[in-house]
Coordinates of C-alpha atoms in Angstrom, one line a residue:
M20 CA -0.4 -1.6 13.6
S21 CA -3.0 -1.3 16.4
I22 CA -5.1 1.6 15.1
G23 CA -7.1 -0.4 12.6
V24 CA -8.2 0.0 8.9
D25 CA -11.3 0.3 6.9
A26 CA -14.0 2.8 8.0
A27 CA -16.6 0.1 7.9
A28 CA -14.8 -1.9 10.5
L29 CA -13.9 1.2 12.6
G30 CA -17.6 2.3 12.6
M31 CA -18.4 -1.0 14.4
S32 CA -15.6 -0.4 16.9
N33 CA -13.4 -3.1 15.3
A34 CA -15.7 -6.0 16.3
V35 CA -15.1 -7.7 13.0
T36 CA -12.8 -10.6 13.7
S37 CA -15.5 -13.2 12.7
S38 CA -17.4 -11.2 10.1
T39 CA -14.6 -9.7 8.0
G40 CA -14.6 -11.1 4.5
D41 CA -12.9 -8.8 1.9
V42 CA -9.6 -7.3 1.0
N43 CA -9.3 -5.6 4.5
S44 CA -9.3 -9.1 6.1
G45 CA -5.5 -9.1 5.8
Y46 CA -5.5 -6.8 8.7
W47 CA -8.5 -8.0 10.7
N48 CA -8.2 -11.8 10.2
P49 CA -6.5 -13.2 7.2
A50 CA -8.9 -16.2 7.2
G51 CA -11.6 -13.7 6.0
L52 CA -9.7 -13.2 2.7
M53 CA -11.6 -16.3 1.5
G54 CA -14.6 -14.0 1.0
V55 CA -12.7 -12.3 -1.9
E56 CA -14.1 -13.7 -5.1
D57 CA -12.3 -11.4 -7.5
K58 CA -9.5 -8.8 -7.4
Q59 CA -10.2 -6.1 -4.8
L60 CA -8.5 -2.9 -3.9
A61 CA -8.9 -0.8 -0.7
L62 CA -7.7 2.7 0.3
M63 CA -8.1 4.6 3.5
H64 CA -7.0 8.0 4.9
A65 CA -7.3 9.5 8.4
S66 CA -5.8 12.5 10.1
Y67 CA -4.9 12.6 13.8
F68 CA -4.0 15.4 16.3
A69 CA -5.5 18.3 14.4
N70 CA -4.1 17.1 11.0
I71 CA -0.5 16.9 12.4
A72 CA -0.3 13.1 11.9
Q73 CA -1.4 11.4 8.7
Y74 CA -2.6 7.7 8.6
D75 CA -2.8 6.0 5.2
Y76 CA -3.5 2.5 4.1
A77 CA -3.7 0.5 0.8
A78 CA -4.4 -3.1 0.2
F79 CA -4.9 -5.5 -2.7
A80 CA -6.2 -9.1 -2.7
M81 CA -7.0 -11.7 -5.4
P82 CA -7.9 -15.4 -5.5
I83 CA -5.2 -17.8 -6.4
D84 CA -7.6 -20.7 -7.1
D85 CA -11.0 -21.8 -5.6
R86 CA -9.4 -22.7 -2.3
S87 CA -6.8 -19.9 -1.6
V88 CA -6.5 -16.1 -1.7
L89 CA -3.4 -13.9 -1.6
G90 CA -3.3 -10.3 -0.3
V91 CA -0.8 -7.5 0.3
S92 CA -1.2 -4.3 2.3
V93 CA 0.8 -1.3 3.4
I94 CA 0.2 1.2 6.3
R95 CA 1.9 4.5 6.9
F96 CA 1.5 6.6 10.0
G97 CA 3.7 9.7 9.9
V98 CA 4.3 13.2 11.0
D99 CA 6.1 15.3 8.3
D100 CA 8.0 18.6 8.3
I101 CA 8.9 18.6 12.0
L102 CA 10.9 21.6 13.0
N103 CA 14.4 20.7 14.3
T104 CA 15.3 23.6 16.5
T105 CA 18.2 21.9 18.3
Q106 CA 20.7 24.0 16.3
L107 CA 18.8 27.3 16.5
I108 CA 21.4 28.9 18.9
D109 CA 24.9 28.9 17.6
D110 CA 28.1 28.6 19.7
Q111 CA 28.1 32.3 20.5
G112 CA 24.6 32.2 21.8
N113 CA 23.1 33.9 18.8
I114 CA 19.7 32.9 17.4
D115 CA 19.9 32.0 13.7
Y116 CA 16.6 30.9 12.2
N117 CA 18.5 29.6 9.1
R118 CA 19.8 26.8 11.3
I119 CA 16.3 25.3 11.6
S120 CA 15.8 22.2 9.5
L121 CA 12.9 19.9 8.8
F122 CA 12.5 16.1 9.3
S123 CA 9.8 13.5 9.2
T124 CA 9.1 10.6 11.4
A125 CA 7.0 7.6 10.1
D126 CA 6.1 4.0 10.8
Y127 CA 5.4 1.6 8.0
G128 CA 3.8 -1.8 8.0
F129 CA 4.0 -4.1 5.0
T130 CA 1.9 -7.3 5.1
L131 CA 1.7 -10.3 2.9
S132 CA -1.4 -12.5 3.6
Y133 CA -2.4 -15.9 2.6
A134 CA -5.8 -17.6 3.2
R135 CA -7.0 -21.1 2.5
K136 CA -10.2 -23.2 2.9
A137 CA -9.8 -26.1 5.2
P138 CA -11.1 -29.6 4.5
L139 CA -13.8 -29.1 7.2
D140 CA -16.8 -27.3 5.7
G141 CA -17.2 -23.7 6.8
F142 CA -13.7 -23.5 8.2
T143 CA -10.9 -21.2 6.8
Y144 CA -7.6 -20.1 8.0
G145 CA -4.9 -17.6 7.1
V146 CA -1.5 -16.2 7.9
N147 CA 0.3 -12.9 7.8
A148 CA 3.9 -12.1 7.4
K149 CA 4.7 -8.6 8.4
V150 CA 7.7 -6.2 7.9
I151 CA 7.8 -3.1 10.2
R152 CA 9.9 -0.1 9.1
R153 CA 10.3 2.9 11.4
I154 CA 12.2 6.1 10.5
I155 CA 13.0 9.2 12.7
G156 CA 14.6 11.6 10.2
K157 CA 18.3 11.0 10.0
F158 CA 18.6 10.2 13.7
A159 CA 17.4 6.5 13.7
N160 CA 15.6 3.8 11.8
S161 CA 14.5 0.2 12.5
W162 CA 13.3 -3.0 11.0
G163 CA 11.0 -5.5 12.5
F164 CA 9.4 -8.8 11.5
G165 CA 6.3 -10.6 12.8
F166 CA 3.6 -13.1 12.0
D167 CA -0.1 -13.4 12.6
F168 CA -2.5 -16.4 12.4
G169 CA -6.3 -16.3 12.1
M170 CA -9.2 -18.7 11.7
Q171 CA -12.9 -18.4 10.9
Y172 CA -15.8 -20.9 11.1
E173 CA -19.4 -20.6 9.9
T174 CA -22.0 -22.8 11.5
K175 CA -24.9 -24.4 9.6
N176 CA -27.3 -21.8 11.2
E177 CA -25.0 -19.0 9.9
W178 CA -23.3 -18.0 13.1
K179 CA -19.7 -16.9 12.5
L180 CA -16.8 -17.5 14.8
G181 CA -13.4 -15.9 14.5
F182 CA -10.0 -16.1 16.1
M183 CA -7.0 -13.9 15.5
L184 CA -3.6 -14.2 17.1
R185 CA -1.2 -11.3 16.4
D186 CA 2.5 -11.4 16.6
I187 CA 2.5 -15.0 17.4
T188 CA 6.3 -15.3 17.6
T189 CA 6.7 -11.9 19.3
T190 CA 7.6 -9.1 16.9
Y191 CA 11.1 -7.5 17.4
N192 CA 12.1 -4.1 16.1
V193 CA 15.8 -3.5 16.0
W194 CA 17.0 0.1 15.8
A195 CA 20.1 1.6 14.1
I196 CA 20.9 4.9 15.7
D197 CA 23.1 7.5 13.8
E198 CA 25.5 8.4 16.6
E199 CA 26.9 11.4 14.8
E200 CA 23.3 12.8 14.4
F201 CA 22.6 11.9 18.0
N202 CA 25.6 13.8 19.3
T203 CA 24.2 17.0 17.6
I204 CA 21.1 16.9 19.9
S205 CA 22.5 15.2 23.0
G206 CA 23.3 18.5 24.7
A207 CA 20.4 20.5 23.3
V208 CA 18.4 20.2 26.5
A209 CA 20.3 19.9 29.8
G210 CA 19.8 16.6 31.5
Q211 CA 17.9 15.0 28.5
N212 CA 19.2 12.8 25.6
Q213 CA 22.4 12.1 27.4
E214 CA 22.6 8.4 26.6
L215 CA 21.7 6.4 23.6
P216 CA 18.2 4.9 23.9
E217 CA 17.4 1.2 23.8
T218 CA 17.9 -0.4 20.3
T219 CA 15.3 -3.2 20.6
E220 CA 11.6 -3.0 20.9
I221 CA 9.3 -6.0 21.6
T222 CA 5.6 -6.3 20.6
L223 CA 4.0 -9.1 22.7
P224 CA 1.3 -11.4 21.2
K225 CA -2.3 -10.3 21.3
A226 CA -5.5 -12.3 20.6
Q227 CA -9.0 -11.5 19.4
L228 CA -12.0 -13.8 19.7
G229 CA -15.2 -12.8 18.0
T230 CA -18.7 -14.0 17.0
S231 CA -21.3 -12.5 14.7
K232 CA -24.6 -13.2 12.9
K233 CA -26.5 -11.5 10.2
F234 CA -30.2 -11.3 10.4
M235 CA -32.4 -10.7 7.3
F236 CA -35.8 -8.9 7.3
H237 CA -38.2 -9.0 4.3
N238 CA -35.2 -9.7 2.0
D239 CA -34.3 -5.9 1.8
Y240 CA -33.2 -5.2 5.4
S241 CA -30.3 -6.7 7.3
L242 CA -28.9 -6.4 10.7
M243 CA -25.5 -7.8 11.6
A244 CA -24.5 -8.0 15.3
A245 CA -20.9 -8.7 16.4
V246 CA -19.0 -9.1 19.6
N247 CA -15.2 -9.2 20.1
L248 CA -13.0 -10.0 23.1
N249 CA -9.6 -8.3 22.6
M250 CA -6.9 -9.8 24.7
Q251 CA -3.4 -8.7 25.7
F252 CA -1.1 -11.1 27.7
A253 CA -0.2 -8.4 30.1
K254 CA -1.9 -6.4 32.9
T255 CA -3.3 -3.2 31.5
N256 CA -6.1 -0.7 32.2
D257 CA -8.6 -2.8 30.2
I258 CA -11.9 -3.4 31.9
V259 CA -10.9 -7.0 32.7
N260 CA -7.4 -7.1 33.9
L261 CA -5.8 -10.2 35.4
D262 CA -2.2 -10.9 36.1
F263 CA -1.8 -13.0 32.9
V264 CA -4.4 -11.4 30.5
S265 CA -6.4 -8.2 30.0
I266 CA -9.6 -8.2 28.0
D267 CA -11.3 -5.3 26.3
P268 CA -14.7 -6.2 24.8
A269 CA -16.2 -4.5 21.7
V270 CA -19.6 -4.6 20.3
G271 CA -20.8 -3.6 16.8
L272 CA -24.0 -3.3 14.7
E273 CA -24.5 -2.8 11.0
F274 CA -27.9 -2.1 9.6
G275 CA -28.1 -2.6 5.8
Y276 CA -30.8 -1.8 3.1
I277 CA -30.7 -3.9 -0.1
D278 CA -27.0 -4.4 0.4
M279 CA -26.5 -0.8 -0.8
V280 CA -26.8 1.6 2.2
F281 CA -25.3 0.8 5.6
I282 CA -25.5 2.5 9.0
R283 CA -23.1 1.3 11.7
A284 CA -22.4 1.8 15.4
G285 CA -20.2 0.3 18.0
A286 CA -18.5 0.6 21.4
G287 CA -15.1 -0.5 22.4
N288 CA -11.9 0.4 24.2
F289 CA -13.4 -0.1 27.6
Q290 CA -10.8 1.2 30.2
N291 CA -10.4 1.7 33.9
E292 CA -9.2 5.3 33.9
M293 CA -7.8 6.9 37.0
Q294 CA -9.4 10.2 37.9
L295 CA -7.8 13.2 39.7
D296 CA -9.4 12.2 43.0
N297 CA -7.7 8.7 42.7
T298 CA -11.0 7.0 41.9
Q299 CA -11.5 4.8 38.8
K300 CA -14.0 5.5 36.1
V301 CA -14.9 3.1 33.2
T302 CA -14.5 4.9 29.9
F303 CA -15.3 3.6 26.5
Q304 CA -15.1 4.7 22.8
P305 CA -18.4 4.9 20.9
N306 CA -18.1 5.0 17.1
I307 CA -20.6 5.5 14.3
G308 CA -20.4 5.2 10.5
V309 CA -22.2 5.0 7.2
G310 CA -21.5 3.3 3.9
F311 CA -22.7 3.2 0.4
K312 CA -22.1 0.4 -2.2
Y313 CA -23.0 0.4 -5.8
R314 CA -21.7 -1.9 -8.6
G315 CA -18.6 -3.0 -6.8
V316 CA -17.6 0.4 -5.4
Q317 CA -18.0 0.9 -1.7
V318 CA -17.4 4.2 0.1
D319 CA -17.4 4.2 3.9
Y320 CA -17.2 6.9 6.6
A321 CA -16.6 6.5 10.3
L322 CA -16.6 9.0 13.2
T323 CA -14.7 7.5 16.1
D324 CA -15.1 8.4 19.8
I325 CA -18.3 10.3 19.3
G326 CA -19.3 12.3 22.4
D327 CA -15.7 12.1 23.7
Q328 CA -16.4 9.3 26.2
S329 CA -12.8 8.1 26.3
A330 CA -9.3 9.5 26.5
A331 CA -8.9 8.8 22.8
L332 CA -9.4 11.7 20.3
Y333 CA -12.1 11.5 17.7
S334 CA -11.3 11.2 14.0
N335 CA -13.0 11.4 10.7
I336 CA -12.1 8.4 8.7
F337 CA -12.9 7.7 5.0
S338 CA -12.2 4.5 3.1
L339 CA -12.8 3.1 -0.4
K340 CA -13.2 -0.5 -1.6
V341 CA -13.3 -1.5 -5.3
D342 CA -14.1 -4.9 -6.9
L343 CA -11.8 -4.6 -9.9
G344 CA -13.9 -7.2 -11.8
I345 CA -16.4 -4.3 -12.6
F346 CA -13.9 -3.1 -15.2
R347 CA -14.2 -6.3 -17.2
H348 CA -18.0 -6.0 -17.7

């Protein structure tokens, strides 16, 4: 749930808390769903770790009335067809390749989003209810539940402000472990997997604060500049790390031509990374992207971590967004 969705947003290094305003807002800031004027559908696919892991996303949003919008989305991050070689050697010490089996491990995130206009002009807010499902073959599975809250405000001079609080109640994942399956692997490697793992995982709240503004030039050209402050309430390797909060800034730019062709760039994930000589170096993740929109269909591409400036791996990401209203015309 921390990777992100929509190649357009990822091309701007996720600095979209204040500017998001379509079906993908259910992830970035549910308040932005108020920008959905008709039914919208979004799809995204990305591969990680040399195509070993697959990351897929689908979302749908529609207005309920002139003051509220409803959205749903699902995310899957999984590794399929993993070789289980723990039974490769039988009781007599013989290698039997027929004893190799396959299993998959996958994480799912299901989100129901609701956005509404507030009585104050320019102010919108939204909430997410999330269900997290995690499966590791036959060995274990878990359920988790959480909530997000977001707000957006547009000033009279068209500056946009956004605030997103993730996992506001702290999200808990409770695991159910199949002890019979666990016993089959508990002795596969000496000294490992001897005890059942913890059965509860906790996701602490995170916050994002952002601002953005779109500048128009000669009516055909536009430039949107955006800044995000991504905050975790714990001490991490983020470039700003205090005892009670760590802050990772992100900046993004989007250049547009006649609202049809877009070029994007951004930088984020600023980290204090320890080097081999025990010195610290600031690393960051630069992203670029392009997009094309025509008659309600938008296709976007992002290349993340261009130049390999951070510890993260680069990925090619494609996404599709469709305004379903085009099929009624």
